[in-house]
mmCIF file of C-alpha atoms in Angstrom:
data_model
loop_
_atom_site.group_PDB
_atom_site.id
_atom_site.type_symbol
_atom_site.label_atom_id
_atom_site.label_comp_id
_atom_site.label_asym_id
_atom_site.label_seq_id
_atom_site.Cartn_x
_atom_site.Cartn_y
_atom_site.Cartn_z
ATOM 1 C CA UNK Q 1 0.000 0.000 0.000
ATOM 2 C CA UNK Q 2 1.772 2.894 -0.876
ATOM 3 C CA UNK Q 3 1.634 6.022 1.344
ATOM 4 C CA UNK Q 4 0.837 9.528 -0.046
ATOM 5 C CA UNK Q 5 1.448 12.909 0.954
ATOM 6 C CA UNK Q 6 0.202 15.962 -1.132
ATOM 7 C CA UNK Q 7 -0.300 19.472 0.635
ATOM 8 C CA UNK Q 8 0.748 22.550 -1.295
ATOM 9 C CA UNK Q 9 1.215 25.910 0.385
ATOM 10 C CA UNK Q 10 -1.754 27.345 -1.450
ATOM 11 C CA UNK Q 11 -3.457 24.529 -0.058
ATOM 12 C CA UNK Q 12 -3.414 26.315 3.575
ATOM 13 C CA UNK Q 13 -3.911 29.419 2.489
ATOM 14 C CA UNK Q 14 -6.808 28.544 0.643
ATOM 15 C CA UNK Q 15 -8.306 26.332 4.085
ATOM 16 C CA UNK Q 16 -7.727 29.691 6.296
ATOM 17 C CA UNK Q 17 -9.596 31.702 3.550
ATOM 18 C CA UNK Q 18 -12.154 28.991 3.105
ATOM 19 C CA UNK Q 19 -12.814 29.038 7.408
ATOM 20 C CA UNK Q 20 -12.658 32.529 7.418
ATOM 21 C CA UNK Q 21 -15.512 32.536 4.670
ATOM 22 C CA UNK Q 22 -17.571 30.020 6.321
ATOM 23 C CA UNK Q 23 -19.311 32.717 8.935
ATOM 24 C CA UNK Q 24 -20.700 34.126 5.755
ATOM 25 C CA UNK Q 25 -22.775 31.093 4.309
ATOM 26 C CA UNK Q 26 -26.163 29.682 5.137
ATOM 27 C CA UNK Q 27 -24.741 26.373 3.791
ATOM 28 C CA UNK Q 28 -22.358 24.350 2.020
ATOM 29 C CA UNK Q 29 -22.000 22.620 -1.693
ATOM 30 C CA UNK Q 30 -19.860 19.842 -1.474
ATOM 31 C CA UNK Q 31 -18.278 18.272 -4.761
ATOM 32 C CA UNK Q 32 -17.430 14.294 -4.155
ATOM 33 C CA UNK Q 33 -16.315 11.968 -7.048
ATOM 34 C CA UNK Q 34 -18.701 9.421 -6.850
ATOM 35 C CA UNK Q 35 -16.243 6.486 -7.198
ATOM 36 C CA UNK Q 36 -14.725 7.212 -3.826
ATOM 37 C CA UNK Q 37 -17.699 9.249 -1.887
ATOM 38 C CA UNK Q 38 -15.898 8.431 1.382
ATOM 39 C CA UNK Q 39 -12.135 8.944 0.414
ATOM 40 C CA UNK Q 40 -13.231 12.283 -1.460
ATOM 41 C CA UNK Q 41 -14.741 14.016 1.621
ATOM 42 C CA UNK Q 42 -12.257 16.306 3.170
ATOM 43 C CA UNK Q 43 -12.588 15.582 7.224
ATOM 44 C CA UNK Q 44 -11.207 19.439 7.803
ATOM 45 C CA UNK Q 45 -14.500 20.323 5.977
ATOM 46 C CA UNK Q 46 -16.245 18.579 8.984
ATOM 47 C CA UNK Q 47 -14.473 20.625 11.892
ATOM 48 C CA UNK Q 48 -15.061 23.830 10.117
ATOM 49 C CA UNK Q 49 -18.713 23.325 8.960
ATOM 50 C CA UNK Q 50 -20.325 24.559 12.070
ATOM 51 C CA UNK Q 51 -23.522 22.512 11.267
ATOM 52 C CA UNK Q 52 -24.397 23.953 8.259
ATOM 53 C CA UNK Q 53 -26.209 22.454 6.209
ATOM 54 C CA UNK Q 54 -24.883 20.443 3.257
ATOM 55 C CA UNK Q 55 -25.441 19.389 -0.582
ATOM 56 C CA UNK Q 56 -23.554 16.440 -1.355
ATOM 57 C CA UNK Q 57 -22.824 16.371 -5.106
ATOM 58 C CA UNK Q 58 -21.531 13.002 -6.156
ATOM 59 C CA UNK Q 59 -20.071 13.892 -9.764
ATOM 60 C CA UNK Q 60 -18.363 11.601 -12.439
ATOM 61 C CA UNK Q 61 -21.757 9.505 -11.708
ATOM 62 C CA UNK Q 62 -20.932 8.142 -15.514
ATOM 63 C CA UNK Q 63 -18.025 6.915 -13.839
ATOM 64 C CA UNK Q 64 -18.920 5.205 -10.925
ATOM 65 C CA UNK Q 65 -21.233 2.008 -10.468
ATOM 66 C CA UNK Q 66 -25.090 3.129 -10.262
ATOM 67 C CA UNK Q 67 -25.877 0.628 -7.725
ATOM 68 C CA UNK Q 68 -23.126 1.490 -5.926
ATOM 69 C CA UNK Q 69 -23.743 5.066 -6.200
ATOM 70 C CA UNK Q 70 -27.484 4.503 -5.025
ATOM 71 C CA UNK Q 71 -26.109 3.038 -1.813
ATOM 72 C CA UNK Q 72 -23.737 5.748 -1.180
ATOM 73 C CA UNK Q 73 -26.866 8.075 -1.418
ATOM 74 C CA UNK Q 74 -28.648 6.287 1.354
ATOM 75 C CA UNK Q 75 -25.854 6.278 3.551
ATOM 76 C CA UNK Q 76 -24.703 10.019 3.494
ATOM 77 C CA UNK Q 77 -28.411 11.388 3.805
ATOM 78 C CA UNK Q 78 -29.301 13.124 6.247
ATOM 79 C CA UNK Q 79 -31.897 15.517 7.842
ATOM 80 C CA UNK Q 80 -30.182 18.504 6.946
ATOM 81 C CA UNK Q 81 -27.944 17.133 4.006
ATOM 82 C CA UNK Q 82 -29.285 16.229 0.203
ATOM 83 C CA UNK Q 83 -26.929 13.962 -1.715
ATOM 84 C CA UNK Q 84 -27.476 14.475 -5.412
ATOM 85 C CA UNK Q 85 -25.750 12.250 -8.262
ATOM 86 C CA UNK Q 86 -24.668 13.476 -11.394
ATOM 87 C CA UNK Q 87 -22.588 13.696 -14.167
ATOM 88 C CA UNK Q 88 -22.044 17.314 -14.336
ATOM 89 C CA UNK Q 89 -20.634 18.470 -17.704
ATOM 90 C CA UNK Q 90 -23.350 16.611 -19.357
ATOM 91 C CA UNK Q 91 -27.055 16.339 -16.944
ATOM 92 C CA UNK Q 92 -29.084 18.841 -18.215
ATOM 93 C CA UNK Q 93 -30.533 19.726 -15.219
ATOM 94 C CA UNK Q 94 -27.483 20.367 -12.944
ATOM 95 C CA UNK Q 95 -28.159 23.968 -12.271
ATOM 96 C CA UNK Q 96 -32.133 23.546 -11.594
ATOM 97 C CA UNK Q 97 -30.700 20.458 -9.036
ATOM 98 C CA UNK Q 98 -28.598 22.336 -7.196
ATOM 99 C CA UNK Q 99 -30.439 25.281 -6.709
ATOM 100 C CA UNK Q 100 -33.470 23.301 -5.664
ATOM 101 C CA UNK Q 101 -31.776 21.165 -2.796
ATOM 102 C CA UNK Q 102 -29.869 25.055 -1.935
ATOM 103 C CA UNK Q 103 -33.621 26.102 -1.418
ATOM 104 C CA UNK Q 104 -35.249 23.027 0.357
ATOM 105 C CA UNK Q 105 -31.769 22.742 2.778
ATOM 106 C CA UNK Q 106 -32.068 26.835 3.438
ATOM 107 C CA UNK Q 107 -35.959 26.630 3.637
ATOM 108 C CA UNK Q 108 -36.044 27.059 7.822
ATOM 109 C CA UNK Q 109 -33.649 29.848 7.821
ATOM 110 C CA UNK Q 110 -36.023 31.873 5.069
ATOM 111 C CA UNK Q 111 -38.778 30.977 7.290
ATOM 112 C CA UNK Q 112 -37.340 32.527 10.225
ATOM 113 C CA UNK Q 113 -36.569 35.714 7.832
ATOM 114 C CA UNK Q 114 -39.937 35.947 7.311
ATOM 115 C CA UNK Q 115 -41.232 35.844 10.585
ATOM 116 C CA UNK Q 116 -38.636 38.587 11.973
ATOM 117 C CA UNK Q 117 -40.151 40.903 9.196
ATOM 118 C CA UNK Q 118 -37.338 40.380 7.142
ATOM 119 C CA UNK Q 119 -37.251 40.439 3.670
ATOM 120 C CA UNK Q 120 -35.007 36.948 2.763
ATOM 121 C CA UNK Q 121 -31.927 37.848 1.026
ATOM 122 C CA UNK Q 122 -30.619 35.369 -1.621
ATOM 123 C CA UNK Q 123 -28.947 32.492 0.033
ATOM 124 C CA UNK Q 124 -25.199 31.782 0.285
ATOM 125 C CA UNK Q 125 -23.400 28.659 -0.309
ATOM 126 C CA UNK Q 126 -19.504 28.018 -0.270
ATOM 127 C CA UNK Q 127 -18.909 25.583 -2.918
ATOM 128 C CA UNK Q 128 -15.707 23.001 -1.904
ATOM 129 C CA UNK Q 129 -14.394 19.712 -2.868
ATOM 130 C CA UNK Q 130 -11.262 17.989 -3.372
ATOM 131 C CA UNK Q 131 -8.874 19.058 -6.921
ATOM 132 C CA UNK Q 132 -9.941 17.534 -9.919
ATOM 133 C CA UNK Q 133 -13.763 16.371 -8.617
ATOM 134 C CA UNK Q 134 -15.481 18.304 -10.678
ATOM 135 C CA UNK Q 135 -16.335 21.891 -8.642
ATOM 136 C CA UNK Q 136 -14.816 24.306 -11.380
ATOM 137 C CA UNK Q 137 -17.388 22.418 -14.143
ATOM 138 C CA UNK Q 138 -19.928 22.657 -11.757
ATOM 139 C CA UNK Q 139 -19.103 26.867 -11.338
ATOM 140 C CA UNK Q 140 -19.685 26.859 -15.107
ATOM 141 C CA UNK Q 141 -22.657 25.340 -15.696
ATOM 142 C CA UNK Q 142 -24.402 27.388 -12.757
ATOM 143 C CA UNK Q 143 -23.273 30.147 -13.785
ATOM 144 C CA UNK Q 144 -23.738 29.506 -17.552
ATOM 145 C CA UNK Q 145 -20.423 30.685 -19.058
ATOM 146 C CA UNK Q 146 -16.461 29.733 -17.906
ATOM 147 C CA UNK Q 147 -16.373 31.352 -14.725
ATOM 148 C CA UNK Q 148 -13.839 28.771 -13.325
ATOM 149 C CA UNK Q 149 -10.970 27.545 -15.062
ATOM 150 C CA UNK Q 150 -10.966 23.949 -15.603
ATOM 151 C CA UNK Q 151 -8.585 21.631 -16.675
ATOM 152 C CA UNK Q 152 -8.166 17.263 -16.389
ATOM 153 C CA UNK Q 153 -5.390 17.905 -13.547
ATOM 154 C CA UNK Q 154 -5.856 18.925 -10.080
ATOM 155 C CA UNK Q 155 -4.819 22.387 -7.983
ATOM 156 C CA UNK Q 156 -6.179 24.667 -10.824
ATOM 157 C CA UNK Q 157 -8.058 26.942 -8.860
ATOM 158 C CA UNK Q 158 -6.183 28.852 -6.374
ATOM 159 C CA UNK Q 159 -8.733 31.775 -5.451
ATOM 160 C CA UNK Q 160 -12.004 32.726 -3.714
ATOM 161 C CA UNK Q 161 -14.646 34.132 -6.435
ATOM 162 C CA UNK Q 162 -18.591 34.964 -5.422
ATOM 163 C CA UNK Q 163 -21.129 33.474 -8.518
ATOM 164 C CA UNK Q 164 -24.585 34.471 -9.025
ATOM 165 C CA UNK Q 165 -26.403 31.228 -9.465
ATOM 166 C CA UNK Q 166 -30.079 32.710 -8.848
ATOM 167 C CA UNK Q 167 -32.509 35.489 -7.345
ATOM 168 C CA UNK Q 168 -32.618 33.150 -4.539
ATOM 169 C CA UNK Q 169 -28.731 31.793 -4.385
ATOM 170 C CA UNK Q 170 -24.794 33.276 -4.720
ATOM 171 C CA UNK Q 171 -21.928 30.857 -4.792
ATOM 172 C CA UNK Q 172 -18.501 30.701 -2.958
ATOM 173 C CA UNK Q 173 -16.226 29.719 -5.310
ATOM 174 C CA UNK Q 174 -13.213 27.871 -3.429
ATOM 175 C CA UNK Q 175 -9.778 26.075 -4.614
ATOM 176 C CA UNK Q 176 -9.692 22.302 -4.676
ATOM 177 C CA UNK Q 177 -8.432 21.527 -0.868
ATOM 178 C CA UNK Q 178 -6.777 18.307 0.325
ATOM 179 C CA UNK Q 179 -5.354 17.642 4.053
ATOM 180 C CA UNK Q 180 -2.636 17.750 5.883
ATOM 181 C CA UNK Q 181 -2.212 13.681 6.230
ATOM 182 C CA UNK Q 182 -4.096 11.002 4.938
ATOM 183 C CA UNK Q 183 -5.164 8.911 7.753
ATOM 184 C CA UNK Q 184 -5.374 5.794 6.014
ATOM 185 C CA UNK Q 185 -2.964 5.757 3.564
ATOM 186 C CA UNK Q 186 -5.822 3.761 1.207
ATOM 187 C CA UNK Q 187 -7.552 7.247 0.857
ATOM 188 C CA UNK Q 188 -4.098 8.539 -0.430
ATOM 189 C CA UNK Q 189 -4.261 5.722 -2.995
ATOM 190 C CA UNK Q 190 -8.074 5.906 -4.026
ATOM 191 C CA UNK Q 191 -7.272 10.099 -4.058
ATOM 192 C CA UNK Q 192 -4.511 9.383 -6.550
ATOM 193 C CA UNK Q 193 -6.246 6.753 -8.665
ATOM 194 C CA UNK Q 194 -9.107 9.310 -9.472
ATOM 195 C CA UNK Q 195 -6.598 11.884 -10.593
ATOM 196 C CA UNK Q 196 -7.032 14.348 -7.907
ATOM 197 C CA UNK Q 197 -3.028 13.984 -6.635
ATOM 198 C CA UNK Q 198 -0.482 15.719 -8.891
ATOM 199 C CA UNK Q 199 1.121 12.638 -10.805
ATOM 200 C CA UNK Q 200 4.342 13.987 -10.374
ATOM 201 C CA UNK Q 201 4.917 12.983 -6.636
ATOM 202 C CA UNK Q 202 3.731 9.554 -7.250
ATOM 203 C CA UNK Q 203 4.412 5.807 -7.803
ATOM 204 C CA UNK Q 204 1.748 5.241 -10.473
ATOM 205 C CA UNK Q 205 2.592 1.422 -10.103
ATOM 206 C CA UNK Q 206 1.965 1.176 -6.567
ATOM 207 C CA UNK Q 207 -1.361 3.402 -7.213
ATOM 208 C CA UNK Q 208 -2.120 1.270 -10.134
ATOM 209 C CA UNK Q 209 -1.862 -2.002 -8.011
ATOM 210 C CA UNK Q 210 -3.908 -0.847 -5.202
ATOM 211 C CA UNK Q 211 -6.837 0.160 -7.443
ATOM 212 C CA UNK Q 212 -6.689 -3.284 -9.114
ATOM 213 C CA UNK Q 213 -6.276 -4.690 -5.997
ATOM 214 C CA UNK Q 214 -9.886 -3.308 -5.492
ATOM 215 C CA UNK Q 215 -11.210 -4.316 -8.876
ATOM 216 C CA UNK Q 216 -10.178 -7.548 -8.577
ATOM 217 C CA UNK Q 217 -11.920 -8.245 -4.909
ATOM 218 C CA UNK Q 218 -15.201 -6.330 -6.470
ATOM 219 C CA UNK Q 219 -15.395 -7.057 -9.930
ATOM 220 C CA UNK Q 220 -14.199 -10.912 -10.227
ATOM 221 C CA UNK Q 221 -12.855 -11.501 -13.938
ATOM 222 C CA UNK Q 222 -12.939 -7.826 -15.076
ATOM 223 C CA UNK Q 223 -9.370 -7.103 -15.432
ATOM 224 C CA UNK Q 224 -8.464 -10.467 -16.593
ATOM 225 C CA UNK Q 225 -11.362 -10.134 -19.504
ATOM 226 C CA UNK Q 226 -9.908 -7.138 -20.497
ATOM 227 C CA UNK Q 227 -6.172 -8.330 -20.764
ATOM 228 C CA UNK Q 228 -6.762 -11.330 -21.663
ATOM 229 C CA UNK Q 229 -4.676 -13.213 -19.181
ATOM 230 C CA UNK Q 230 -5.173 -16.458 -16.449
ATOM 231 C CA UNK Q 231 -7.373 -15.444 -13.065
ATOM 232 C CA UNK Q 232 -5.220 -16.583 -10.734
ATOM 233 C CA UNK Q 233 -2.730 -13.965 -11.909
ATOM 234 C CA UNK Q 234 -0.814 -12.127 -9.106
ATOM 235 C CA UNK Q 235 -1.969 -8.827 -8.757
ATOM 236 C CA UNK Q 236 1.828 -7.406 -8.840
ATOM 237 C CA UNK Q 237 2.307 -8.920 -12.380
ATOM 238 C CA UNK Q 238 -0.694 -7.697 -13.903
ATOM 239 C CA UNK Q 239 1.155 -4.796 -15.158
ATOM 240 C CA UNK Q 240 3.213 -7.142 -17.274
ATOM 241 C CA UNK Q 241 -0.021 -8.256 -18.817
ATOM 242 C CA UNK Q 242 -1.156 -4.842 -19.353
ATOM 243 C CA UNK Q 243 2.253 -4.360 -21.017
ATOM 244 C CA UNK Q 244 2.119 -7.609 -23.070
ATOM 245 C CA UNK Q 245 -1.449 -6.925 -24.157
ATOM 246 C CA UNK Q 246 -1.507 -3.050 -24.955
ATOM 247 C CA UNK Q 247 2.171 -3.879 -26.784
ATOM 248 C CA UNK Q 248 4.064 -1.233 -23.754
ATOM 249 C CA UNK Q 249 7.472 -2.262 -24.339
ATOM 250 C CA UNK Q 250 11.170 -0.990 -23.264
ATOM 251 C CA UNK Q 251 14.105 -0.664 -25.739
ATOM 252 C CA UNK Q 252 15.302 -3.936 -25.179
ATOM 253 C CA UNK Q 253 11.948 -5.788 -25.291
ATOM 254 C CA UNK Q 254 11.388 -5.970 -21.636
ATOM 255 C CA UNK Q 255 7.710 -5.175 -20.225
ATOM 256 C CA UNK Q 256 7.527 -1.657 -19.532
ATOM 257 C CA UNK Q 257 5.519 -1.905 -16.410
ATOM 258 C CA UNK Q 258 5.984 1.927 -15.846
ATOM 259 C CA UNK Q 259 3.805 2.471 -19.051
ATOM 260 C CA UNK Q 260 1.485 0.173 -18.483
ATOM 261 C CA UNK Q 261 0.496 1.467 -14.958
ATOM 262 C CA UNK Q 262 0.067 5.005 -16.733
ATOM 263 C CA UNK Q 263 -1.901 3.795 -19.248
ATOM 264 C CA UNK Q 264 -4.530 1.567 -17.025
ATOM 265 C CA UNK Q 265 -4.985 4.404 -14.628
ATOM 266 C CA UNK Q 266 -5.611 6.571 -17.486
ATOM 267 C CA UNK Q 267 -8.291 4.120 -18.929
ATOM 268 C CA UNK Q 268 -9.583 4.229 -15.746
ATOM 269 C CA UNK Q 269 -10.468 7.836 -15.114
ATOM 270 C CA UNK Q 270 -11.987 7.851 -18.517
ATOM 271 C CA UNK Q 271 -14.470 4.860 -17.871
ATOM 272 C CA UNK Q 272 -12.990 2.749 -20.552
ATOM 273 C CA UNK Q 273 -13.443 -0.889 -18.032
ATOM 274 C CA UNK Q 274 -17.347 0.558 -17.464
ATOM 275 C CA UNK Q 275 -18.426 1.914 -14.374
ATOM 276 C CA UNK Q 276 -16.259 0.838 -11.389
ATOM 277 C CA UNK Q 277 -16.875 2.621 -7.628
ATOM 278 C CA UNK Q 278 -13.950 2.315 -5.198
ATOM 279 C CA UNK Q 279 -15.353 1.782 -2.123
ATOM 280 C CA UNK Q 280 -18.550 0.798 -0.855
ATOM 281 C CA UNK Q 281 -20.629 1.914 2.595
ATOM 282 C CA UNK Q 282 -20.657 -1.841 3.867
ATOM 283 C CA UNK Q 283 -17.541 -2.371 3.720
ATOM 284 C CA UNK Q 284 -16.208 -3.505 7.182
ATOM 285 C CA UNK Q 285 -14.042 0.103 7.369
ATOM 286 C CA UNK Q 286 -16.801 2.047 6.005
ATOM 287 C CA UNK Q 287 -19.721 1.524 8.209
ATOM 288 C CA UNK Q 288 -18.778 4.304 10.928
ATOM 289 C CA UNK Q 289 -19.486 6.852 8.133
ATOM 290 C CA UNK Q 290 -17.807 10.491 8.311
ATOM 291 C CA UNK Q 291 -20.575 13.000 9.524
#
């Protein structure tokens, strides 16, 4: 299992600016990739949340398995959170989504508004999420034009930016923001096989074996259709197969296993072995689920 570590100094500078921010929201918009809802859910988020409520946006649902997903959806509702699934550059209906649940979560403190002889102000919600989930897309399509920058790497966004989603909503724009330390140095991993951890600090082979360590236990025979090789295969040479079978070879004929590890994590984030979730929420290590 190999160990990750990934925390930029604009990383801390954008979680003070993001805590400082928090005093003036009504609630929170949180982007989750919906392959790893658990592993994607930033646990600083948590301490500085001061029981606001909470939309839970599972994107890359193309991505993930549906009945998987559906089961993640059950298990992170809650009174005052709405966990929504969605592929977000494509659903039609993102915007009309999220500024539904923004209403229905914010609802009580309108009410209460009211009743003071107030007139209610448009709600405000601080968008968050880890890099590379899907929150800069999300920006965009609210806001119906490239407000965020976006790009298939993580740490793009480095600044706070307010977006007008609706008469009745405004958006926090925030960067992408890991932690400090990974716990459980299986979130590192799942983190990284999503794409959400700079490449450039890590051992795509160990990554690469850890995620089909996973596929293997939850999706008997999947790999093994796909490369064509025996089922009792050791996972640590299944990069040689992807190597043998995708033709990845070195200079003097030798498997390039380096390759090969790119190239299946790469296949990966683009859905090209179908839809394949990471986790699951009854899994032995999963059923004490973050609040």
């Amino acid at each position: 299992m190999v160990n990750i570590q990934w925390y930029p100094g604009h990383m801390e500078k954008a979680r003070r600016d993001m805590q400082d921010s928090l005093k003036a929201v009504d609630m929170i918009i949180e982007v989750r990739d919906a392959r790893i809802p658990l592993s994607s859910a930033n646990p600083m988020l948590d301490q500085m949340a001061q029981g606001k409520p909470r939309l839970i946006l599972l994107s890359k649902r193309d991505l993930a398995d549906e009945t998987v997903t559906k089961q993640w959806i059950d298990a992170l509702s809650r009174e005052d959170r709405i966990v929504i699934a969605c592929d977000i550059a494509k659903d039609p209906n993102v915007k009309k989504m999220v500024v539904d649940a923004s209403k229905k979560l914010t609802e009580a403190k309108r009410q209460r508004m009211i009743r003071r002889g107030i007139k209610p102000r448009a709600m405000r919600a601080m968008a968050c999420g880890i890099p590379n989930a899907g929150k800069s897309t999300l920006i965009n399509r609210i806001a119906g034009r490239k407000s965020a920058k976006t790009e298939d790497r993580p740490g793009v966004t480095r600044s706070l930016t307010w977006i007008h989603a609706d008469a009745s909503l405004e958006i926090l724009d925030t960067p992408g923001v890991l932690w400090p330390k990974f716990s459980d140095p299986r979130t590192g991993s799942k983190i990284a096989a999503v794409g959400s951890i700079n490449e450039d600090i890590l051992d795509l082979k160990s990554v690469a074996m850890d995620t089909m360590h996973i596929i293997r236990r939850d999706y008997p025979g999947l790999l093994e259709n796909e490369f064509h090789c025996e089922s009792g295969i050791r996972t640590d040479r299944m990069l040689d197969e992807i190597a043998r079978e995708r033709h990845l070879l070195k200079n003097d004929g030798a498997m390039d296993a380096d390759r090969a590890a790119s190239l299946f994590l790469h296949e990966l984030r683009r859905g090209a072995y179908g839809g394949i979730s990471l986790e699951r929420p009854d899994e032995e290590d999963n059923k004490d689920l973050s609040e």
